[in-house]
Structures are given as structure tokens and as C-alpha cells.
Amino acid sequence: MGVMKQERRGSSSITIADIARLANTSKATVSRVLNGNMKVRPEMRERIVSVIEEYGFTPNRYARCLAGVPTHMIGVVVSELANFFFTEVVEGIDSVLSQHDYSMLMSFSNWDAEKELRIVNMLIKNHVDGVILSATAPNSPAIAVLKAASIPFVVVNCIPDDPEVPYVCGDNYEGGRLVAEYLNGQDYGKVLVVTGFDDQPMKLRCQGFLDHLRVSYDIRHYENVPTAEEGRRFADTIVEEQRQNRGPVVVFVSNDNVAIGVENSIAKDVRIPEDVSIVGYDDILPASFCKVPLTTVSQDIFHMGSFAAELLVDLISRVEIEKQHILIAPKLVIRESTR
Amino acid sequence: MGVMKQERRGSSSITIADIARLANTSKATVSRVLNGNMKVRPEMRERIVSVIEEYGFTPNRYARCLAGVPTHMIGVVVSELANFFFTEVVEGIDSVLSQHDYSMLMSFSNWDAEKELRIVNMLIKNHVDGVILSATAPNSPAIAVLKAASIPFVVVNCIPDDPEVPYVCGDNYEGGRLVAEYLNGQDYGKVLVVTGFDDQPMKLRCQGFLDHLRVSYDIRHYENVPTAEEGRRFADTIVEEQRQNRGPVVVFVSNDNVAIGVENSIAKDVRIPEDVSIVGYDDILPASFCKVPLTTVSQDIFHMGSFAAELLVDLISRVEIEKQHILIAPKLVIRESTR
DNA sequence: CTGTTAGCGCTTTCAT
DNA sequence: ATGAAAGCGCTAACAG
């Protein structure tokens, strides 16, 4: 009696059968108390519960999953890790996921569509209950795969081409417009536009910006400057542009990460904002306490993550969804990098 | 014939039995080709492989795991997410893990020992093959739990009290010494020491520093300034200290994150490095391109992660381990924030 | 070499 | 209310 079953390999532990024996009942009944809902005589239930606690039993996730119960794991894939934008998104996601007792399987694609696809396939093989994906492109193959696998998912920081796919995204076009209107009220002779990694949000920001900028401005557009380091290479160009211009110049950098790089690099040669004003986008943490606090477009990054997670949780529990396309309104935050 | 088994629930898919039937053989044989090693007649193998490919079959991880095969998942828990130190560690980890086809289950504790413990327990329940933990303390309960569960793990960025626990850590004491020796060669009247979040690495850095600093210096020690924001609150204090002193002052901030905050905040009131020199620690990415590039102690963060991952992989595959305590030698990197 | 069979730990009919 | 038993998809003896 009482002898615990000998195990073939590994360090498996006490099972539901052991608990059943110890509590003088059957696996089925133990399973019932484990899963709450079913009716079990109170005394029985109590007896079982106490045995479970005494032995610190915790059911085997894999057996459970095999038997058809969801894994309670959510896959999260972001484009980049060392980027305060994404870390904040993830913190938002984590805050609601942990509330709902989901755990997350997180990976990053490094802007590589192929790696993104690999990760998503891995997640599917792991039977995650759902996925949050910061898609590298609106038509990313990963989106199609996810859809084909008919697993609940929401795209974040990107508006997918497929209108059936739920997403949470900042209103980038509107954000660009905001910046344009702001500058229209001022008086710069020349406007420089520097675009970050050339993905959908960046394109929309620039488009919204250019569509609404007063035409009289002299516009120079530099595209695809993805990183802060790249941004710094722009120092000379910008300084040169400023010299050529009679009056002050403004540069709109379509993401804060790069904007901060730009700012740092030109700070020694020109006065900010007197000679060169800078406007960023995202309002990541460092934007408010970099050398010259950055005027930028805020889009509540944390909530972008938390909304996405909430949406996903609803999707999974098949709650009636009010709205599965969430566009977050941007806000202009004026700080010291512009006059 | 050919009819795929009806499934009770969810969207399970084609199984090994289906493949067996389709290839006119048994599950066992299919399993054999799936797991490579065993001998199978070439023609048979080929037939099976082609069926597998045709149907895009991929074995169910959970069934596999239930049957005793490792999960090939590694748990990674770091103290903080929005911190370039940890993101770089994780990138290092990811680089080797993905090489070995492990996937990672990543979470962050936010310096909360309790959350750390919860996460580790979650990982154990998920049967991860191993764990990499940036322990919040050398005697963290999470370490004990991991050890008790006899699951392979390595601690990173911390030297655990328990000498049996494998770790990869920078030599923080030595790093502190390096800074002291460097300053001993110069001529400052006053030294300010600002300590970051008060964990083991920070303590050791300061200790190594103070133990080796020329005694004649006038030393002021400010402890437990964990974040960049907190660092900025120090502006006034530091400026005041500088004013009181006749000559230049140097401040050693025990991590770059905070150091950069400090630098930004005092830049308007004093000249760097003429009036105030700053030395940081870690050499995170922004250290080299913040306003005044930071003199700091580099410790090869990326490799801290990759070494840890390699060590863990070896631990898991029970390879003979040469050395399970890895101390990474720090290097002083002199930039423009010091004279 | 290949097939049969007995689990892995849990959930869930289906009787009782 | 409870128990027996049949899977879930896969692996690993054990026989042929």
C-alpha cells in the first residue's frame, strides 16, 4: 500500500491517482473538486482538498492539455526587445494577463518576418490559447498562419490588411496631422522629416504629417533611419541644412528612439530649440528626460498593450466583443525641444 | 477508410495514427522516424516522411511531454524589462537558445521577490527543461524552489549564497576596484558615490570601489537611487556639492541607467567633465551615445546572457561541465564624461 | 526491421 | 454523488 508509483524517467511527481487513493475515492471525484464546478459531497470535497494541500499536489499541465483543457498560455511576439516602446507595450500586456492568471510565452522577431513566422508556428505548436502580435507588416504571413490555425489573436501597433483581424493601434495618421497643425501655427522656413524603420506606423505618421503641412514649407524627407545610432549619423546633414537656411529649422523624427539619437548628436553644434526644433513620436519614457525634453506625440503605449490583452482575453472566452478594432487617439505633448 | 477521427472539442489536428494509416504502417514506426535515431527501412522511412510532409503533420507537444519527452522550453526571468541591461542579457540568451532550438518562456519580476517566486513556480508547473534567473537576491526563495524541484538552472547577474548553484555574473567588486584605481590616478577633491537599486551587484561595486579608493578623498555616499528619474532628483545635491568644493568633483554612479539620468539632469548647471566627472557601470547601449558619452565599466552584457544559456544547455544535456561559476571580467571604458 | 501494447496524468461520458 | 473506463497523441518496451 501507500507506495508511490515508480517512475520511468525524469522527476514527475504525485498524481491525481495518488490523491484519490490517499483520500479513499476515485480519480474522477478528485478531478471534480480540482475543476470546481461539479457537485461533490462537502465532506468528501473537504477530505480531498486537505489531502491535496497536505501533499502540495498540483495537476500536470500537459496531461490536462492532452485531455483537452486550454493551456492558459498566451504567446506574445514583439518586433524588438531593446526598445522602450515595446517593453512598455509588454508591461501593459503583462499587467492584464497576470490578472487573469495567464502566463505569457514571449519572443521577439527583430523585425525579421521570417523569424516572426517561425515564432508564431512555435506558439501554435505549443497550443497557446491566444497570441498578441506586433506584426512587422500589415500583410505579414504570420497573420495568415494564425488565422488559418483559427487561434484567437490580436495585432498590436499595426492595422492588418485583413479587416477581420482584431487590432489595437495608435492612430498614426492623426498623430502626424497633429504635428503638422502644430507646426503650421509656427514659423519655420524649412522642415526635415526623418522616418524610422519603414513599417506601416511610420509611413502613416509621415503621410498624415505631409498631407496637412502648410505647403509653403520647404520639405526635406529622409527615409528609413531605423535606429538611434543611425539617427546620430544624421548630425552633419541636419546641421548643414540648418546652416543653409536663414532661420530656424524643425525636424520631425517619426519615432522617439531615433529622435533622441538625433537630438544627442546635433546638440553640440546647434542650439535646441533656437536653431533646430525637434518633434518625435511615441512619448517613450526617455523622451521626457533626455537632454532637452522632447516634444512628441503620446499614444499611451502601456494601454495599447493592456487593451490588446483585454481584447484577447475576451476573444478567448468568447465574450461578446463590442469593438475589435481599437484606434488609440494620439495627443501632442509639447516640451522644450520646440519653440 | 480515410476518414479523420471526429474530435470531441477544440481544433486538434492530424495525429500520428492518421499518418500510420496513410502510410500503411504502425504508430510505432512513424514515431521512430519522427525521433530519428531508430532504424527503419529506407523505403518505409521515405514513404512515411512524404506522408508527413504532404499533410504538414507536426507532433503534439503535450502528448509527447506526457510520454516523458522534455519540453524544450527554457524559462527566463529577469528583474526588469524596460532596462537596456536586461534586454541585452535576454538577447544574448535568445541567440544561443534559438540556435539550439529551445523556445523561451520569459517573464519579469519587477524586483519583486514574491512575483519572482510565483513566476518560478509557474515555470516548474510548465515543465520547462531549465531556467535562467536574474535573482533579485543571492538567497532568493526562488533559488531554493528551483533547487528543490531539481530542475537545471543558472543564475545570472548575481552570485547566489548557495555555492552549488551555477551562475554567470560580472566581477562587480573588481569593476569597482577598476574605477577606484582610475580615479586614484587623477586629481579630484571630492568623490560622490551614488548606488542604484540596492542589490548584490550594486553593493559589490561600491565595496570594491571604496576599498581601493585613495583615502585622502572626501567621500559622500548616497544609497539606493534605483531609477533614472530618481537620479535626476539628485541634480541639486550634486550641483551643491560641486559648488562647495573648490575644484572639480567626480561622481560614481553604480549603474548606467541612473548615471545617464544624473548626467542629463546636471548638464545645464555644470560643465561635464570640467566641473563634474561622471563614471557609470554596465556600458549599456545609451552610455555610448548619451549627451556626454559616459565613462563606465563594461561587462559584456550580451555574453553574460549567452554564456548563461550555454551553461544551461550543457547542464540539461548533462555534458561534463568545466566550470559552473563564471565571473566575467569587467573593463574600464573611458569616454568623455571624465577628464 | 516492424507491429502490439501498455502506459504518461487528466477529463469526461456513462452507469450506478 | 460517485466510480469505472475510455480516451487525448505520443513513446518505449517487448515480441515477433
XYZ file of C-alpha atoms (C1' of nucleotides) in Angstrom:
710
model
C 0.000 0.000 0.000
C 0.892 3.661 0.179
C 3.863 3.117 -2.096
C 4.221 5.814 -4.718
C 4.394 4.509 -8.212
C 7.866 4.024 -9.575
C 8.602 6.339 -12.465
C 10.286 5.519 -15.686
C 12.211 8.717 -16.082
C 12.508 12.295 -15.010
C 11.189 13.722 -11.799
C 7.462 13.520 -12.232
C 5.567 13.737 -9.009
C 2.435 12.888 -7.145
C -0.598 12.318 -9.340
C -4.312 12.522 -9.156
C -4.433 8.769 -8.636
C -2.267 9.081 -5.545
C -4.575 11.724 -4.168
C -7.573 9.530 -4.917
C -6.064 6.588 -3.067
C -4.996 8.759 -0.149
C -8.487 10.202 0.133
C -10.169 6.866 -0.397
C -12.002 7.839 -3.513
C -11.605 7.812 -7.275
C -9.684 9.893 -9.772
C -12.927 11.143 -11.210
C -14.012 12.678 -7.946
C -10.663 14.270 -7.340
C -10.828 15.700 -10.824
C -14.217 17.118 -9.997
C -13.026 19.038 -6.988
C -10.000 20.142 -8.950
C -12.252 21.650 -11.579
C -14.600 23.202 -9.101
C -17.953 23.217 -10.756
C -19.201 19.635 -10.387
C -21.155 18.523 -7.324
C -19.256 16.632 -4.694
C -20.448 15.897 -1.188
C -18.980 18.599 1.102
C -17.236 16.172 3.479
C -15.730 14.324 0.533
C -14.600 17.549 -1.073
C -13.058 18.691 2.170
C -11.219 15.443 2.663
C -9.808 15.613 -0.837
C -8.846 19.242 -0.545
C -6.946 18.592 2.628
C -5.022 15.715 1.092
C -4.205 17.859 -1.906
C -2.885 20.587 0.301
C -1.003 18.268 2.563
C 0.878 16.826 -0.387
C 1.130 20.095 -2.269
C -0.334 18.422 -5.291
C -0.614 20.400 -8.476
C -2.070 18.805 -11.592
C 0.109 18.114 -14.585
C -0.490 20.771 -17.207
C 0.385 18.519 -20.068
C -1.899 15.699 -19.154
C -4.574 18.268 -18.698
C -3.890 19.836 -22.047
C -3.854 16.460 -23.723
C -7.241 15.832 -22.242
C -8.434 18.938 -23.996
C -8.217 21.721 -21.455
C -6.779 25.025 -22.662
C -3.175 25.797 -21.743
C -3.763 29.230 -20.269
C -0.699 30.460 -22.057
C -0.616 33.470 -24.324
C 2.038 33.984 -26.955
C 3.419 37.487 -27.271
C 5.681 38.460 -30.109
C 7.138 41.938 -30.440
C 9.366 43.346 -33.134
C 12.211 44.366 -30.910
C 13.221 43.963 -27.323
C 15.690 46.742 -26.571
C 13.168 49.439 -27.337
C 11.208 51.229 -24.684
C 8.190 51.322 -26.909
C 7.849 47.579 -26.943
C 8.888 46.998 -23.380
C 6.089 49.295 -22.324
C 3.612 47.503 -24.555
C 4.651 44.247 -22.952
C 4.286 45.674 -19.480
C 0.751 46.649 -20.395
C 0.052 43.179 -21.679
C 1.573 41.560 -18.638
C -0.486 43.664 -16.268
C -3.785 42.276 -17.508
C -2.585 38.806 -18.385
C -1.274 38.157 -14.917
C -4.530 39.479 -13.539
C -6.356 36.779 -15.451
C -3.793 34.205 -14.445
C -2.497 33.685 -17.928
C 1.198 33.238 -18.399
C 2.977 34.531 -21.409
C 5.320 32.976 -23.887
C 7.218 35.981 -25.202
C 9.587 36.278 -28.117
C 10.883 38.968 -30.432
C 11.301 38.954 -34.166
C 13.962 41.628 -34.582
C 11.910 42.995 -37.481
C 12.544 39.776 -39.330
C 9.369 38.485 -40.989
C 10.795 35.024 -41.263
C 11.703 34.812 -37.613
C 8.267 36.169 -36.840
C 6.714 33.324 -38.753
C 8.909 30.745 -37.045
C 7.900 32.079 -33.669
C 4.215 32.039 -34.481
C 4.454 28.458 -35.658
C 6.235 27.566 -32.477
C 3.467 29.194 -30.477
C 0.829 27.276 -32.344
C 2.640 24.023 -31.716
C 2.646 24.967 -28.078
C -1.114 25.277 -28.164
C -1.194 28.741 -26.696
C -4.719 29.922 -26.041
C -4.086 33.122 -27.939
C -1.457 35.390 -29.431
C -0.624 39.075 -29.378
C 1.471 40.046 -32.341
C 3.177 43.305 -33.169
C 3.179 42.412 -36.833
C 6.117 43.607 -38.883
C 3.788 44.263 -41.780
C 0.029 44.593 -42.343
C 0.065 41.543 -44.588
C 2.554 39.509 -42.582
C 2.413 35.776 -43.317
C 2.274 35.239 -39.577
C -1.188 36.784 -39.569
C -2.418 34.370 -42.207
C -0.966 31.416 -40.348
C -2.588 32.468 -37.132
C -5.900 32.897 -38.861
C -5.611 29.550 -40.589
C -4.910 27.912 -37.257
C -8.097 29.569 -36.052
C -6.493 30.585 -32.818
C -7.625 33.843 -31.207
C -5.154 36.644 -31.698
C -4.858 40.389 -31.834
C -2.412 42.503 -33.736
C -0.851 45.409 -31.973
C 0.768 48.566 -33.352
C -0.283 47.759 -36.889
C -3.509 47.785 -38.859
C -3.660 44.482 -40.721
C -4.854 44.415 -44.296
C -7.351 41.728 -43.427
C -10.335 43.578 -41.964
C -11.410 40.573 -39.936
C -8.316 40.629 -37.795
C -8.693 42.380 -34.438
C -6.123 45.032 -33.660
C -5.122 47.753 -31.256
C -3.148 50.540 -32.800
C -2.390 54.196 -32.356
C -3.980 56.488 -34.872
C -0.744 57.256 -36.608
C -2.140 59.287 -39.457
C -3.930 61.518 -36.993
C -0.762 61.816 -34.935
C 1.080 63.017 -37.997
C -1.653 65.529 -38.645
C -1.382 66.814 -35.084
C 2.266 67.562 -35.601
C 1.577 69.302 -38.893
C -1.090 71.533 -37.385
C 1.209 72.407 -34.545
C 3.972 73.431 -36.893
C 1.594 75.285 -39.152
C 0.979 77.607 -36.263
C 4.655 78.423 -36.058
C 7.184 79.858 -38.329
C 9.885 77.649 -39.685
C 11.466 78.090 -43.047
C 12.355 74.503 -43.511
C 11.037 71.138 -42.348
C 13.040 67.953 -42.240
C 11.273 64.647 -41.959
C 13.180 61.627 -40.793
C 11.424 58.289 -40.961
C 12.277 55.388 -38.670
C 12.182 51.735 -39.578
C 9.982 51.769 -42.603
C 6.909 49.983 -41.346
C 3.262 50.864 -41.512
C 3.034 53.127 -38.450
C 5.969 55.194 -39.660
C 4.504 55.569 -43.113
C 1.153 56.701 -41.777
C 2.723 59.212 -39.435
C 4.619 60.798 -42.263
C 1.680 60.712 -44.560
C -0.636 62.365 -42.057
C 2.068 64.892 -41.454
C 2.805 65.705 -45.060
C -0.851 65.763 -46.052
C -1.542 68.521 -43.590
C 1.602 70.559 -43.534
C 1.362 74.057 -44.899
C 2.585 73.776 -48.440
C 4.799 76.794 -48.307
C 7.313 74.948 -46.191
C 10.486 73.688 -47.762
C 10.352 69.970 -47.034
C 13.242 67.506 -46.981
C 12.442 63.862 -46.439
C 14.952 61.274 -45.226
C 13.637 57.750 -45.113
C 14.341 54.572 -43.254
C 16.569 55.608 -40.398
C 15.716 52.769 -38.072
C 17.935 53.130 -35.030
C 19.202 55.719 -32.638
C 22.718 55.101 -33.935
C 21.623 55.713 -37.489
C 19.953 58.824 -36.212
C 23.246 60.118 -34.966
C 24.791 59.761 -38.372
C 22.366 62.432 -39.400
C 24.014 65.058 -37.308
C 26.049 66.561 -40.120
C 23.198 66.546 -42.591
C 20.898 68.312 -40.235
C 23.448 70.840 -39.117
C 24.206 71.528 -42.745
C 20.546 72.001 -43.581
C 20.248 74.427 -40.734
C 23.275 76.454 -41.875
C 21.867 76.737 -45.360
C 18.590 78.009 -44.074
C 18.310 81.578 -42.894
C 16.048 80.958 -39.928
C 15.378 78.089 -37.581
C 14.639 74.620 -38.807
C 12.363 71.936 -37.459
C 12.872 68.213 -37.792
C 10.123 65.667 -37.322
C 11.506 62.269 -36.494
C 8.849 59.617 -36.657
C 9.879 57.788 -33.535
C 11.383 58.873 -30.238
C 14.079 56.269 -30.196
C 15.651 57.786 -33.271
C 14.653 61.321 -32.302
C 16.661 61.068 -29.119
C 19.632 59.809 -31.079
C 19.311 62.750 -33.422
C 18.979 65.207 -30.606
C 22.038 63.965 -28.811
C 24.100 64.051 -31.916
C 23.337 67.596 -33.007
C 23.280 69.152 -29.577
C 26.882 70.244 -29.703
C 26.629 72.062 -32.988
C 23.303 73.835 -32.806
C 21.039 75.241 -30.162
C 17.849 73.336 -29.414
C 15.215 74.606 -29.930
C 16.535 78.012 -31.028
C 18.246 76.800 -34.187
C 16.724 73.389 -34.586
C 13.450 72.215 -33.134
C 12.757 68.531 -32.820
C 9.492 66.639 -32.709
C 9.398 62.934 -32.003
C 6.687 60.306 -31.793
C 5.644 57.741 -29.153
C 6.480 59.523 -25.928
C 8.615 56.742 -24.607
C 9.999 57.180 -21.127
C 13.347 58.768 -22.039
C 11.561 61.400 -24.132
C 10.635 63.288 -21.028
C 14.050 63.242 -19.503
C 16.550 63.261 -22.272
C 18.844 66.225 -22.534
C 16.244 68.568 -23.982
C 12.874 67.053 -23.162
C 11.236 66.101 -26.379
C 8.089 67.487 -27.938
C 6.386 64.378 -29.169
C 3.144 62.576 -29.866
C 1.971 60.497 -26.973
C -0.106 57.396 -27.615
C -0.479 55.704 -24.271
C 1.742 52.784 -25.021
C 1.010 50.906 -21.839
C -2.679 50.841 -22.632
C -2.006 49.782 -26.136
C -0.693 46.607 -24.533
C -3.357 46.296 -21.884
C -6.207 46.900 -24.327
C -4.818 44.282 -26.640
C -4.593 41.810 -23.796
C -8.124 42.555 -22.657
C -9.432 42.183 -26.147
C -7.659 38.876 -26.473
C -8.965 37.582 -23.180
C -12.489 38.449 -24.309
C -11.897 36.808 -27.634
C -10.758 33.652 -25.906
C -13.664 33.498 -23.519
C -15.997 34.212 -26.418
C -17.427 37.178 -24.631
C -19.466 39.389 -26.920
C -16.942 41.838 -28.326
C -18.085 45.427 -28.637
C -15.301 46.522 -30.868
C -12.418 44.558 -32.198
C -10.659 47.403 -33.960
C -9.253 49.825 -31.441
C -7.592 53.006 -32.593
C -5.918 54.916 -29.833
C -6.147 58.682 -30.093
C -2.777 60.393 -30.021
C -2.007 63.554 -28.103
C 0.603 66.173 -28.782
C 2.922 66.747 -25.853
C 4.823 69.973 -26.085
C 8.128 70.068 -24.276
C 11.347 72.004 -24.636
C 12.674 70.704 -27.911
C 10.418 73.058 -29.843
C 9.948 76.770 -29.515
C -11.231 4.426 -44.614
C -9.504 7.784 -44.914
C -11.970 9.435 -42.559
C -10.270 11.586 -39.979
C -11.349 10.848 -36.492
C -14.068 13.106 -35.139
C -12.811 15.249 -32.295
C -14.550 15.971 -29.083
C -13.559 19.603 -28.789
C -11.235 22.295 -29.966
C -9.287 22.228 -33.168
C -6.886 19.372 -32.670
C -5.429 18.037 -35.872
C -3.959 15.126 -37.702
C -2.234 12.581 -35.480
C 0.474 10.035 -35.645
C -2.171 7.350 -36.065
C -3.505 9.042 -39.173
C -0.042 9.156 -40.622
C 0.457 5.498 -39.803
C -2.735 4.517 -41.555
C -1.975 6.713 -44.544
C 1.475 5.186 -44.864
C 0.244 1.677 -44.242
C 2.293 1.092 -41.148
C 2.090 1.454 -37.378
C 2.306 4.362 -34.980
C 5.483 2.953 -33.572
C 7.268 3.117 -36.879
C 6.082 6.614 -37.523
C 7.286 7.555 -34.084
C 10.646 6.059 -34.953
C 11.163 8.180 -37.998
C 9.900 11.177 -36.068
C 12.570 10.651 -33.480
C 15.281 9.975 -35.983
C 17.639 7.614 -34.310
C 15.907 4.239 -34.620
C 16.433 2.012 -37.657
C 13.676 1.999 -40.243
C 13.853 0.532 -43.724
C 14.745 3.399 -46.088
C 11.757 2.933 -48.381
C 9.420 2.806 -45.381
C 11.010 5.895 -43.892
C 10.712 7.714 -47.146
C 7.080 6.801 -47.548
C 6.309 7.995 -44.044
C 8.256 11.195 -44.457
C 6.414 12.047 -47.622
C 3.045 11.478 -45.992
C 4.099 13.616 -43.061
C 5.115 16.406 -45.345
C 2.090 16.144 -47.541
C -0.186 16.571 -44.568
C 2.041 19.055 -42.772
C 1.894 16.883 -39.709
C 3.607 18.104 -36.582
C 3.502 16.010 -33.424
C 1.563 17.205 -30.419
C 3.969 18.622 -27.872
C 1.769 17.811 -24.952
C 1.265 14.194 -25.767
C 4.959 13.993 -26.271
C 5.664 15.648 -22.987
C 3.210 13.430 -21.211
C 5.045 10.474 -22.630
C 8.132 11.757 -20.931
C 9.981 13.725 -23.573
C 11.437 17.059 -22.447
C 9.530 20.199 -23.413
C 12.433 22.043 -24.983
C 11.296 25.176 -23.277
C 13.502 27.334 -21.119
C 12.152 29.715 -18.534
C 13.819 33.103 -18.357
C 13.058 35.538 -15.591
C 14.647 38.957 -15.391
C 14.234 41.652 -12.784
C 13.041 44.365 -15.080
C 12.008 44.697 -18.668
C 12.374 48.367 -19.557
C 16.074 48.342 -18.861
C 18.682 48.007 -21.525
C 20.827 45.907 -19.277
C 18.286 43.140 -19.095
C 17.102 43.391 -22.649
C 20.654 42.837 -23.750
C 21.039 39.875 -21.430
C 17.903 38.398 -22.924
C 19.150 38.966 -26.440
C 22.267 37.054 -25.512
C 20.197 34.243 -24.091
C 17.917 34.166 -27.098
C 20.802 33.991 -29.514
C 22.023 30.659 -28.182
C 18.666 29.243 -27.214
C 17.238 29.649 -30.681
C 20.401 28.102 -32.050
C 19.658 25.001 -30.036
C 16.011 25.145 -30.978
C 14.814 25.883 -27.495
C 11.999 28.315 -27.061
C 11.813 30.606 -24.114
C 9.137 31.360 -21.614
C 10.094 34.832 -20.418
C 8.772 36.893 -17.555
C 9.927 39.729 -15.366
C 9.704 40.166 -11.634
C 9.897 43.946 -11.338
C 12.333 43.429 -8.480
C 9.553 41.804 -6.512
C 10.774 38.658 -4.771
C 7.257 37.393 -4.401
C 6.407 37.785 -8.042
C 9.725 36.135 -8.816
C 8.695 33.143 -6.797
C 5.274 32.963 -8.440
C 6.892 33.001 -11.846
C 9.348 30.280 -10.986
C 6.562 28.082 -9.695
C 4.646 28.693 -12.878
C 7.674 27.675 -14.888
C 8.061 24.496 -12.919
C 4.428 23.625 -13.477
C 5.068 24.143 -17.146
C 7.832 21.577 -17.009
C 10.421 23.798 -18.591
C 13.662 21.977 -19.236
C 15.638 24.650 -17.454
C 15.572 28.168 -16.061
C 17.734 31.251 -16.246
C 17.094 33.561 -13.358
C 18.375 37.041 -12.679
C 17.776 36.571 -8.980
C 16.713 39.625 -7.019
C 18.810 38.437 -4.108
C 21.593 35.904 -3.510
C 19.345 33.964 -1.169
C 16.142 34.363 -3.117
C 13.499 31.776 -2.258
C 13.113 31.166 -5.973
C 16.583 29.646 -5.981
C 15.673 27.212 -3.255
C 12.481 26.228 -5.027
C 14.298 25.629 -8.264
C 16.876 23.532 -6.496
C 14.234 21.542 -4.667
C 12.493 20.840 -7.953
C 15.849 19.562 -9.173
C 15.444 21.319 -12.456
C 18.606 22.611 -14.165
C 19.027 26.345 -13.788
C 21.593 29.086 -13.788
C 21.540 32.384 -12.003
C 22.623 35.428 -13.884
C 23.895 38.787 -12.634
C 24.053 37.598 -9.065
C 26.267 35.290 -7.046
C 23.962 33.027 -5.070
C 24.776 32.222 -1.488
C 24.448 28.534 -2.212
C 27.809 27.522 -3.701
C 26.268 24.638 -5.600
C 24.187 26.901 -7.794
C 25.680 27.668 -11.200
C 25.902 31.320 -12.112
C 27.208 33.811 -14.628
C 27.967 37.188 -13.206
C 30.147 40.179 -13.793
C 33.007 40.626 -11.349
C 31.437 43.592 -9.695
C 33.936 44.005 -6.913
C 36.752 44.084 -9.438
C 34.813 46.569 -11.530
C 34.542 48.848 -8.548
C 38.262 48.493 -7.985
C 38.956 49.442 -11.580
C 37.081 52.680 -11.150
C 38.907 53.441 -7.927
C 42.318 52.882 -9.483
C 41.376 55.059 -12.395
C 40.334 57.894 -10.128
C 43.369 57.444 -7.906
C 45.421 58.436 -10.885
C 43.602 61.709 -11.163
C 43.032 64.653 -9.007
C 39.605 65.224 -7.600
C 38.935 66.829 -4.301
C 35.685 65.087 -3.681
C 34.053 61.832 -4.669
C 30.346 61.191 -4.671
C 29.048 57.660 -4.800
C 25.503 57.017 -5.865
C 24.180 53.480 -5.548
C 21.402 52.078 -7.732
C 18.756 49.610 -6.688
C 20.285 48.110 -3.617
C 21.002 44.587 -4.783
C 24.089 42.457 -4.612
C 25.860 43.709 -7.736
C 25.481 47.309 -6.665
C 26.790 46.597 -3.208
C 29.841 44.813 -4.539
C 30.638 47.572 -6.994
C 30.604 50.153 -4.269
C 32.555 47.995 -1.910
C 35.266 47.291 -4.466
C 35.360 50.969 -5.200
C 35.544 52.186 -1.637
C 38.049 49.538 -0.597
C 40.513 50.760 -3.172
C 39.921 54.458 -3.342
C 42.715 56.686 -2.089
C 41.763 57.521 1.440
C 42.516 61.194 1.177
C 39.430 61.748 -0.925
C 36.424 63.340 0.638
C 33.742 60.719 0.065
C 29.981 61.224 0.063
C 27.786 58.173 -0.304
C 24.158 58.275 -1.453
C 22.417 54.932 -1.391
C 19.535 53.268 -3.150
C 18.757 55.507 -6.071
C 17.165 52.887 -8.291
C 15.881 54.657 -11.364
C 16.910 57.260 -13.867
C 14.136 59.500 -12.601
C 15.397 59.222 -9.061
C 18.795 60.014 -10.439
C 17.546 63.286 -11.784
C 16.322 64.316 -8.372
C 19.945 64.331 -7.432
C 20.747 67.241 -9.646
C 20.582 69.858 -6.937
C 22.503 67.820 -4.438
C 25.316 67.202 -6.824
C 25.480 70.741 -8.068
C 25.563 71.923 -4.493
C 28.370 69.527 -3.624
C 30.307 70.828 -6.557
C 29.834 74.455 -5.556
C 31.073 73.741 -2.065
C 34.176 72.107 -3.370
C 36.989 74.249 -4.702
C 37.940 72.012 -7.575
C 36.221 69.517 -9.783
C 34.168 66.693 -8.407
C 33.647 63.166 -9.604
C 30.554 61.059 -9.118
C 30.478 57.314 -9.448
C 27.006 56.042 -10.159
C 26.796 52.309 -9.861
C 24.696 51.732 -12.929
C 24.424 53.460 -16.287
C 20.688 53.734 -16.258
C 20.827 56.014 -13.267
C 24.103 57.597 -14.358
C 22.517 58.812 -17.563
C 19.640 60.255 -15.615
C 22.103 62.061 -13.374
C 24.095 63.328 -16.280
C 21.083 64.728 -18.076
C 19.844 66.447 -15.001
C 23.022 68.266 -14.037
C 24.136 69.141 -17.543
C 22.528 72.543 -17.515
C 24.143 73.694 -14.289
C 27.678 72.408 -14.501
C 30.163 71.537 -17.174
C 30.859 67.862 -17.792
C 33.552 66.782 -17.295
C 35.255 70.070 -16.373
C 33.292 70.653 -13.180
C 31.758 67.274 -12.607
C 33.045 63.990 -13.956
C 30.737 61.014 -14.108
C 31.521 57.318 -14.091
C 28.802 54.744 -14.661
C 28.642 50.978 -14.728
C 27.384 48.399 -17.242
C 28.087 50.081 -20.565
C 24.561 49.750 -21.796
C 23.903 50.954 -25.309
C 22.853 54.518 -24.493
C 26.038 55.036 -22.478
C 27.998 55.487 -25.662
C 25.617 57.940 -27.214
C 24.061 59.919 -24.469
C 24.756 63.617 -24.374
C 28.259 63.287 -22.992
C 29.352 59.738 -23.714
C 29.807 58.011 -20.424
C 32.970 56.659 -18.892
C 31.828 53.369 -17.499
C 32.672 49.789 -16.678
C 31.850 47.415 -19.480
C 30.929 43.859 -18.688
C 29.863 42.318 -21.938
C 26.215 42.047 -21.131
C 25.262 40.139 -24.236
C 27.702 37.385 -23.381
C 26.519 37.302 -19.853
C 23.273 36.083 -21.364
C 24.779 33.808 -23.959
C 27.195 32.190 -21.506
C 24.352 31.546 -19.125
C 22.326 29.950 -21.883
C 25.233 27.799 -22.998
C 25.897 26.716 -19.462
C 22.261 25.810 -19.056
C 22.140 23.863 -22.292
C 25.155 21.877 -21.141
C 23.603 21.329 -17.764
C 20.464 19.989 -19.402
C 22.274 17.657 -21.744
C 24.404 16.517 -18.841
C 27.550 17.374 -20.707
C 30.585 17.422 -18.477
C 30.697 20.983 -17.166
C 34.141 22.555 -16.937
C 33.119 25.432 -14.811
C 29.765 26.308 -13.445
C 30.705 29.567 -11.834
C 31.506 32.143 -14.457
C 32.795 35.531 -13.448
C 33.032 37.958 -16.307
C 35.993 40.306 -16.172
C 34.997 43.952 -16.359
C 36.805 46.554 -18.419
C 37.032 50.264 -17.884
C 35.838 52.246 -20.876
C 36.977 55.836 -20.805
C 34.795 58.283 -22.660
C 34.092 61.965 -22.422
C 32.310 62.210 -19.127
C 35.605 62.174 -17.252
C 38.679 64.289 -17.760
C 13.201 -4.003 -39.013
C 8.195 -3.679 -37.569
C 3.898 -4.075 -35.036
C 1.431 -4.699 -30.480
C 0.707 -2.989 -26.295
C 0.971 -0.622 -22.172
C 1.272 3.445 -20.127
C 2.127 9.141 -19.261
C -1.878 12.116 -15.904
C -6.015 14.018 -16.511
C -11.027 14.724 -18.091
C -15.349 13.059 -19.129
C -19.074 10.157 -20.502
C -21.863 6.625 -18.706
C -23.567 3.704 -15.364
C -24.682 3.039 -10.678
C -22.958 11.906 -5.631
C -19.521 8.595 -7.169
C -16.719 5.200 -9.716
C -15.153 2.538 -13.912
C -13.418 3.068 -18.040
C -12.406 5.154 -22.378
C -9.757 8.200 -24.477
C -6.283 12.632 -25.586
C -1.434 11.723 -29.004
C 2.775 10.032 -28.271
C 6.808 6.954 -26.716
C 9.025 2.749 -25.383
C 9.398 -1.858 -24.043
C 8.631 -6.323 -25.827
C 7.727 -9.744 -29.197
C 7.983 -11.258 -33.468
